[in-house]
Amino acid sequence: MVTINCENILTSYQKYLNDNIICYPEGNYIAIETPYLYSDGDMISLYVERRGDELFLTDLGETFRHLAIHNINWNTKKIQSLLYKILHKTGVSNNRGVLSIKITTEDEIAHLISDLVHAVQQTENLVFTLKDHVPKSFRDEVEIFLIERGYTPEINYQIDGESGNQWRVHFFVNHRKNVLIRAISASTKGGARYQAISTYAMYDDIKKRHPQLRRAAILDDSNMEVWEPENINLINAVLDLNLVYWQEREILSAQINLLEED
């Protein structure tokens, strides 16, 4: 018979957080990968950012990037009122789509992470409050495409890297040759740069631990003006299959099929 008490619950939850929160330097930031997810399955990542002599915990605009596909008019009184309530309740600020909260002491960082995660999730949930129909995300489109082409992708495939980090890759296709696939989309230049850096860090770390795996990526090319050449180059540097643009997505299945013939 299973027995449980408050001490067991707290110990188990603390172990879960210890095992599933990843923290590492990333350029000018400290990145914190949480075990919490956006509605499309992407993990919620937060960042410690220094602004002059002050430190902030921020989402770097990723929440509003996830909401960009919904074409929400953020200037309506209803949405402003709902967003104000969320931010006021959590103590989070919104500056042009970037959610952040000031860090004043080291002791409060866990509390601030919780507050910002709540603000991120509640802000994203606004779309379900305001709309009866939720349009598909780019990742959803890629998943549908893979299924239609006869693959059975594993979603949010968890895999460890050489560093010991646990990564979640959008899709894993075990089709004679094991292929990892990342669906990449961005609505701003900052978001594109982040996607490039995170793809490089993830795929480089995975390859060192699992050299037999093939790394692939498909890029949402509906907003190519946000993609600087150096960020495209950074993604290409860690791919085993050629980077594929969505408008030419049949190339991805062709590359996977060619692997079967090796």
Short mmCIF file of C-alpha atoms in Angstrom, two decimals:
data_model
loop_
_atom_site.label_atom_id
_atom_site.label_comp_id
_atom_site.label_asym_id
_atom_site.label_seq_id
_atom_site.Cartn_x
_atom_site.Cartn_y
_atom_site.Cartn_z
CA MET A 1 0.00 0.00 0.00
CA VAL A 2 1.28 3.44 -0.91
CA THR A 3 1.58 5.83 2.00
CA ILE A 4 2.19 9.52 1.67
CA ASN A 5 2.57 12.51 3.94
CA CYS A 6 3.48 16.18 3.64
CA GLU A 7 7.20 15.51 4.07
CA ASN A 8 7.17 12.98 1.23
CA ILE A 9 5.28 15.38 -1.03
CA LEU A 10 7.69 18.23 -0.40
CA THR A 11 10.76 16.02 -0.80
CA SER A 12 9.44 14.56 -4.05
CA TYR A 13 8.55 17.97 -5.48
CA GLN A 14 11.92 19.47 -4.53
CA LYS A 15 13.69 16.53 -6.20
CA TYR A 16 11.55 17.02 -9.31
CA LEU A 17 12.58 20.68 -9.52
CA ASN A 18 16.25 19.84 -8.89
CA ASP A 19 16.20 17.24 -11.68
CA ASN A 20 14.25 19.30 -14.21
CA ILE A 21 15.45 22.89 -13.90
CA ILE A 22 18.57 23.53 -15.98
CA CYS A 23 20.66 26.67 -15.57
CA TYR A 24 23.65 27.74 -17.68
CA PRO A 25 25.39 30.89 -19.02
CA GLU A 26 24.24 31.93 -22.51
CA GLY A 27 26.03 34.97 -23.91
CA ASN A 28 25.19 37.97 -21.75
CA TYR A 29 22.46 36.07 -19.89
CA ILE A 30 22.00 33.24 -17.46
CA ALA A 31 19.44 30.89 -19.00
CA ILE A 32 16.99 28.95 -16.83
CA GLU A 33 15.11 26.11 -18.53
CA THR A 34 12.07 25.30 -16.42
CA PRO A 35 10.01 22.08 -16.48
CA TYR A 36 6.93 24.16 -17.33
CA LEU A 37 5.56 24.38 -20.87
CA TYR A 38 3.82 26.74 -23.25
CA SER A 39 0.57 25.43 -24.70
CA ASP A 40 2.40 24.22 -27.84
CA GLY A 41 4.76 22.05 -25.78
CA ASP A 42 7.83 24.31 -25.88
CA MET A 43 9.51 24.63 -22.52
CA ILE A 44 9.32 27.97 -20.74
CA SER A 45 12.83 29.42 -20.50
CA LEU A 46 13.69 32.46 -18.39
CA TYR A 47 16.82 34.60 -18.32
CA VAL A 48 18.74 36.67 -15.82
CA GLU A 49 19.72 39.93 -17.52
CA ARG A 50 21.90 42.75 -16.22
CA ARG A 51 20.77 46.29 -17.02
CA GLY A 52 23.39 48.66 -15.69
CA ASP A 53 23.69 47.94 -11.98
CA GLU A 54 20.38 46.08 -11.79
CA LEU A 55 19.41 42.47 -12.44
CA PHE A 56 16.14 41.34 -14.01
CA LEU A 57 14.48 38.02 -14.61
CA THR A 58 12.94 38.07 -18.11
CA ASP A 59 11.33 35.94 -20.80
CA LEU A 60 13.11 37.97 -23.55
CA GLY A 61 9.79 38.37 -25.34
CA GLU A 62 9.22 34.66 -25.93
CA THR A 63 5.67 34.69 -24.52
CA PHE A 64 4.50 37.36 -26.94
CA ARG A 65 6.35 35.55 -29.75
CA HIS A 66 4.26 32.45 -29.05
CA LEU A 67 1.15 34.61 -29.20
CA ALA A 68 2.11 36.38 -32.44
CA ILE A 69 0.31 33.82 -34.63
CA HIS A 70 -3.02 34.75 -33.04
CA ASN A 71 -2.95 38.38 -34.28
CA ILE A 72 -4.23 39.71 -30.97
CA ASN A 73 -4.94 43.44 -30.77
CA TRP A 74 -3.21 44.29 -27.51
CA ASN A 75 -4.61 47.84 -27.54
CA THR A 76 -8.22 46.92 -26.78
CA LYS A 77 -9.54 47.89 -23.35
CA LYS A 78 -10.53 44.30 -22.56
CA ILE A 79 -7.11 42.84 -23.24
CA GLN A 80 -5.30 45.68 -21.50
CA SER A 81 -7.49 45.16 -18.44
CA LEU A 82 -6.88 41.40 -18.37
CA LEU A 83 -3.14 41.81 -18.89
CA TYR A 84 -2.94 44.50 -16.20
CA LYS A 85 -4.57 42.14 -13.69
CA ILE A 86 -2.09 39.38 -14.51
CA LEU A 87 0.94 41.65 -14.23
CA HIS A 88 -0.33 43.42 -11.10
CA LYS A 89 -0.99 40.09 -9.36
CA THR A 90 2.45 38.66 -10.17
CA GLY A 91 4.51 41.86 -9.91
CA VAL A 92 5.76 41.44 -13.48
CA SER A 93 6.33 44.33 -15.92
CA ASN A 94 5.68 44.38 -19.66
CA ASN A 95 7.97 46.50 -21.82
CA ARG A 96 7.09 46.21 -25.51
CA GLY A 97 6.25 42.54 -25.20
CA VAL A 98 9.12 41.58 -22.89
CA LEU A 99 7.98 40.30 -19.50
CA SER A 100 10.41 40.91 -16.65
CA ILE A 101 10.71 41.33 -12.91
CA LYS A 102 13.49 43.02 -10.92
CA ILE A 103 15.80 40.92 -8.74
CA THR A 104 16.74 42.68 -5.51
CA THR A 105 18.17 39.79 -3.44
CA GLU A 106 19.46 36.28 -4.14
CA ASP A 107 17.03 34.80 -1.62
CA GLU A 108 13.98 35.80 -3.67
CA ILE A 109 15.02 34.26 -6.99
CA ALA A 110 12.92 31.08 -6.55
CA HIS A 111 9.85 33.16 -5.72
CA LEU A 112 10.46 35.41 -8.73
CA ILE A 113 10.83 32.42 -11.07
CA SER A 114 7.45 31.18 -9.86
CA ASP A 115 5.87 34.62 -10.35
CA LEU A 116 7.24 35.03 -13.86
CA VAL A 117 6.23 31.51 -14.92
CA HIS A 118 2.69 32.23 -13.68
CA ALA A 119 2.64 35.51 -15.60
CA VAL A 120 3.88 33.76 -18.75
CA GLN A 121 1.27 31.00 -18.55
CA GLN A 122 -1.60 33.33 -17.68
CA THR A 123 -0.65 35.76 -20.46
CA GLU A 124 -0.53 32.96 -22.99
CA ASN A 125 -3.87 31.66 -21.73
CA LEU A 126 -5.46 34.97 -22.72
CA VAL A 127 -5.83 33.61 -26.24
CA PHE A 128 -8.14 30.88 -24.98
CA THR A 129 -10.17 33.50 -23.12
CA LEU A 130 -10.52 35.73 -26.15
CA LYS A 131 -10.97 33.23 -28.99
CA ASP A 132 -13.11 30.19 -29.63
CA HIS A 133 -10.66 28.85 -32.21
CA VAL A 134 -6.92 28.68 -31.74
CA PRO A 135 -4.91 28.68 -34.99
CA LYS A 136 -2.18 26.13 -35.47
CA SER A 137 1.36 27.01 -34.47
CA PHE A 138 4.27 26.42 -36.83
CA ARG A 139 5.22 23.38 -34.81
CA ASP A 140 1.71 21.99 -35.25
CA GLU A 141 2.04 22.45 -39.01
CA VAL A 142 5.35 20.58 -39.04
CA GLU A 143 3.85 17.75 -36.99
CA ILE A 144 0.93 17.42 -39.42
CA PHE A 145 3.34 17.44 -42.36
CA LEU A 146 5.47 14.65 -40.88
CA ILE A 147 2.43 12.49 -40.15
CA GLU A 148 1.03 13.05 -43.65
CA ARG A 149 4.34 11.89 -45.11
CA GLY A 150 4.08 8.59 -43.27
CA TYR A 151 6.30 9.24 -40.27
CA THR A 152 5.30 8.74 -36.65
CA PRO A 153 7.22 11.44 -34.82
CA GLU A 154 7.75 11.36 -31.07
CA ILE A 155 6.80 14.78 -29.71
CA ASN A 156 9.02 16.72 -27.28
CA TYR A 157 11.61 13.96 -27.36
CA GLN A 158 13.79 14.09 -24.23
CA ILE A 159 17.47 13.31 -24.63
CA ASP A 160 20.58 13.97 -22.59
CA GLY A 161 23.65 15.79 -23.87
CA GLU A 162 27.34 15.42 -23.11
CA SER A 163 27.06 18.21 -20.54
CA GLY A 164 24.45 16.29 -18.57
CA ASN A 165 21.67 18.66 -19.63
CA GLN A 166 18.31 17.15 -20.55
CA TRP A 167 17.03 18.55 -23.84
CA ARG A 168 13.58 18.45 -25.43
CA VAL A 169 13.73 18.20 -29.22
CA HIS A 170 10.46 18.96 -31.02
CA PHE A 171 10.39 15.71 -33.02
CA PHE A 172 12.22 12.39 -33.15
CA VAL A 173 11.70 10.24 -36.24
CA ASN A 174 12.90 6.66 -35.82
CA HIS A 175 12.77 5.74 -39.49
CA ARG A 176 15.68 3.31 -39.93
CA LYS A 177 17.99 6.28 -39.38
CA ASN A 178 17.24 8.21 -36.19
CA VAL A 179 16.48 11.85 -37.00
CA LEU A 180 16.00 14.73 -34.57
CA ILE A 181 13.94 17.60 -36.00
CA ARG A 182 13.60 21.10 -34.60
CA ALA A 183 10.85 23.42 -35.89
CA ILE A 184 12.20 26.97 -35.80
CA SER A 185 10.11 30.13 -35.94
CA ALA A 186 10.63 33.74 -34.88
CA SER A 187 8.77 37.03 -35.22
CA THR A 188 11.60 39.39 -34.18
CA LYS A 189 15.35 39.60 -34.78
CA GLY A 190 15.95 39.03 -31.08
CA GLY A 191 13.77 35.94 -31.15
CA ALA A 192 15.58 34.65 -34.25
CA ARG A 193 18.95 35.12 -32.58
CA TYR A 194 17.74 33.25 -29.50
CA GLN A 195 16.39 30.39 -31.65
CA ALA A 196 19.73 30.12 -33.44
CA ILE A 197 21.77 30.11 -30.22
CA SER A 198 19.51 27.60 -28.46
CA THR A 199 19.51 25.30 -31.51
CA TYR A 200 23.31 25.39 -31.65
CA ALA A 201 23.71 24.72 -27.92
CA MET A 202 21.21 21.86 -27.96
CA TYR A 203 22.39 20.09 -31.08
CA ASP A 204 26.10 20.50 -30.34
CA ASP A 205 25.66 19.01 -26.87
CA ILE A 206 23.50 16.13 -28.13
CA LYS A 207 25.90 15.20 -30.95
CA LYS A 208 28.81 14.85 -28.55
CA ARG A 209 26.84 12.26 -26.56
CA HIS A 210 24.94 10.63 -29.45
CA PRO A 211 27.04 10.88 -32.63
CA GLN A 212 24.81 8.36 -34.43
CA LEU A 213 21.79 10.69 -34.43
CA ARG A 214 21.01 12.89 -37.45
CA ARG A 215 20.15 16.51 -36.63
CA ALA A 216 17.65 18.33 -38.84
CA ALA A 217 15.68 21.59 -38.71
CA ILE A 218 12.85 23.20 -40.64
CA LEU A 219 12.53 26.99 -40.63
CA ASP A 220 9.38 29.09 -40.82
CA ASP A 221 10.22 31.33 -43.79
CA SER A 222 7.08 33.49 -43.61
CA ASN A 223 9.05 36.24 -41.86
CA MET A 224 12.55 35.97 -43.30
CA GLU A 225 13.43 39.62 -42.66
CA VAL A 226 14.07 38.78 -38.99
CA TRP A 227 16.73 36.23 -39.90
CA GLU A 228 20.27 37.61 -40.13
CA PRO A 229 22.69 35.50 -42.25
CA GLU A 230 24.92 34.79 -39.24
CA ASN A 231 22.00 33.21 -37.36
CA ILE A 232 21.15 30.99 -40.33
CA ASN A 233 24.83 30.02 -40.49
CA LEU A 234 24.84 29.17 -36.78
CA ILE A 235 21.94 26.77 -37.22
CA ASN A 236 23.51 25.17 -40.31
CA ALA A 237 26.75 24.60 -38.40
CA VAL A 238 25.13 21.91 -36.20
CA LEU A 239 22.92 20.14 -38.76
CA ASP A 240 23.57 16.77 -40.39
CA LEU A 241 20.77 17.34 -42.91
CA ASN A 242 20.48 20.57 -44.86
CA LEU A 243 18.33 23.28 -43.27
CA VAL A 244 14.89 23.22 -44.91
CA TYR A 245 12.54 26.18 -45.38
CA TRP A 246 8.83 25.57 -44.90
CA GLN A 247 7.94 26.50 -48.49
CA GLU A 248 10.31 23.76 -49.63
CA ARG A 249 9.33 21.25 -46.91
CA GLU A 250 9.22 18.29 -49.29
CA ILE A 251 13.02 18.46 -49.24
CA LEU A 252 12.96 17.34 -45.61
CA SER A 253 11.09 14.10 -46.33
CA ALA A 254 13.34 13.54 -49.35
CA GLN A 255 16.43 13.84 -47.14
CA ILE A 256 15.00 11.40 -44.59
CA ASN A 257 14.07 8.93 -47.34
CA LEU A 258 17.58 9.08 -48.75
CA LEU A 259 18.93 8.10 -45.33
CA GLU A 260 16.94 4.87 -45.58
CA GLU A 261 18.90 3.88 -48.67
CA ASP A 262 22.32 4.17 -47.05
#
